[in-house]
Amino acid sequence: MKRTFLKLWGMPILLALLSIFGLIAALLGDGIWDILGWLTLSFPLFLIIKHYYK
């Protein structure tokens, strides 16, 4: 059961955690935190575009 749970929900959980980190980093930090926020928030968009053109 654990294997199927991670297979089904692993990527959505990872994307949610990356998005939360990106939002917090972009709101609270400056400099490198802005860059990290931008990168982590653009990662889900990159995956969407990748799978769209696939």
PDB file of C-alpha atoms in Angstrom:
ATOM      1  CA  MET A   1       0.000   0.000   0.000  1.00  0.00           C
ATOM      2  CA  LYS A   2       2.806   2.429   0.824  1.00  0.00           C
ATOM      3  CA  ARG A   3       4.393   1.923  -2.574  1.00  0.00           C
ATOM      4  CA  THR A   4       1.183   2.727  -4.440  1.00  0.00           C
ATOM      5  CA  PHE A   5       0.558   5.778  -2.238  1.00  0.00           C
ATOM      6  CA  LEU A   6       3.953   7.270  -3.068  1.00  0.00           C
ATOM      7  CA  LYS A   7       3.619   6.330  -6.719  1.00  0.00           C
ATOM      8  CA  LEU A   8       0.289   8.142  -6.943  1.00  0.00           C
ATOM      9  CA  TRP A   9       0.886  11.131  -4.659  1.00  0.00           C
ATOM     10  CA  GLY A  10       4.672  11.540  -4.659  1.00  0.00           C
ATOM     11  CA  MET A  11       4.980  14.110  -7.441  1.00  0.00           C
ATOM     12  CA  PRO A  12       1.955  16.237  -6.414  1.00  0.00           C
ATOM     13  CA  ILE A  13       3.274  16.400  -2.844  1.00  0.00           C
ATOM     14  CA  LEU A  14       6.738  17.377  -4.095  1.00  0.00           C
ATOM     15  CA  LEU A  15       5.294  20.085  -6.341  1.00  0.00           C
ATOM     16  CA  ALA A  16       3.172  21.423  -3.469  1.00  0.00           C
ATOM     17  CA  LEU A  17       6.189  21.592  -1.149  1.00  0.00           C
ATOM     18  CA  LEU A  18       8.269  23.334  -3.820  1.00  0.00           C
ATOM     19  CA  SER A  19       5.471  25.842  -4.424  1.00  0.00           C
ATOM     20  CA  ILE A  20       5.069  26.580  -0.720  1.00  0.00           C
ATOM     21  CA  PHE A  21       8.822  27.048  -0.333  1.00  0.00           C
ATOM     22  CA  GLY A  22       8.907  29.299  -3.389  1.00  0.00           C
ATOM     23  CA  LEU A  23       6.082  31.493  -2.138  1.00  0.00           C
ATOM     24  CA  ILE A  24       7.604  31.878   1.309  1.00  0.00           C
ATOM     25  CA  ALA A  25      11.082  32.556  -0.093  1.00  0.00           C
ATOM     26  CA  ALA A  26       9.775  35.154  -2.541  1.00  0.00           C
ATOM     27  CA  LEU A  27       7.737  36.949   0.107  1.00  0.00           C
ATOM     28  CA  LEU A  28      10.214  36.983   2.963  1.00  0.00           C
ATOM     29  CA  GLY A  29      13.652  37.143   1.404  1.00  0.00           C
ATOM     30  CA  ASP A  30      15.740  39.343  -0.832  1.00  0.00           C
ATOM     31  CA  GLY A  31      18.603  38.613  -3.186  1.00  0.00           C
ATOM     32  CA  ILE A  32      19.224  34.892  -3.436  1.00  0.00           C
ATOM     33  CA  TRP A  33      15.827  34.162  -1.861  1.00  0.00           C
ATOM     34  CA  ASP A  34      14.091  35.942  -4.733  1.00  0.00           C
ATOM     35  CA  ILE A  35      15.996  33.799  -7.212  1.00  0.00           C
ATOM     36  CA  LEU A  36      15.182  30.594  -5.298  1.00  0.00           C
ATOM     37  CA  GLY A  37      11.529  31.617  -5.139  1.00  0.00           C
ATOM     38  CA  TRP A  38      11.450  32.309  -8.858  1.00  0.00           C
ATOM     39  CA  LEU A  39      13.078  28.980  -9.697  1.00  0.00           C
ATOM     40  CA  THR A  40      10.879  26.880  -7.426  1.00  0.00           C
ATOM     41  CA  LEU A  41       7.696  28.581  -8.643  1.00  0.00           C
ATOM     42  CA  SER A  42       8.657  28.113 -12.282  1.00  0.00           C
ATOM     43  CA  PHE A  43       9.395  24.383 -11.878  1.00  0.00           C
ATOM     44  CA  PRO A  44       5.693  23.310 -11.998  1.00  0.00           C
ATOM     45  CA  LEU A  45       5.180  25.494 -15.079  1.00  0.00           C
ATOM     46  CA  PHE A  46       8.159  23.850 -16.749  1.00  0.00           C
ATOM     47  CA  LEU A  47       6.639  20.411 -16.089  1.00  0.00           C
ATOM     48  CA  ILE A  48       3.281  21.500 -17.481  1.00  0.00           C
ATOM     49  CA  ILE A  49       4.874  22.811 -20.669  1.00  0.00           C
ATOM     50  CA  LYS A  50       7.038  19.702 -20.982  1.00  0.00           C
ATOM     51  CA  HIS A  51       4.056  17.351 -20.725  1.00  0.00           C
ATOM     52  CA  TYR A  52       1.903  19.529 -22.975  1.00  0.00           C
ATOM     53  CA  TYR A  53       4.345  19.257 -25.871  1.00  0.00           C
ATOM     54  CA  LYS A  54       5.022  15.593 -25.183  1.00  0.00           C
TER      55      LYS A  54
END
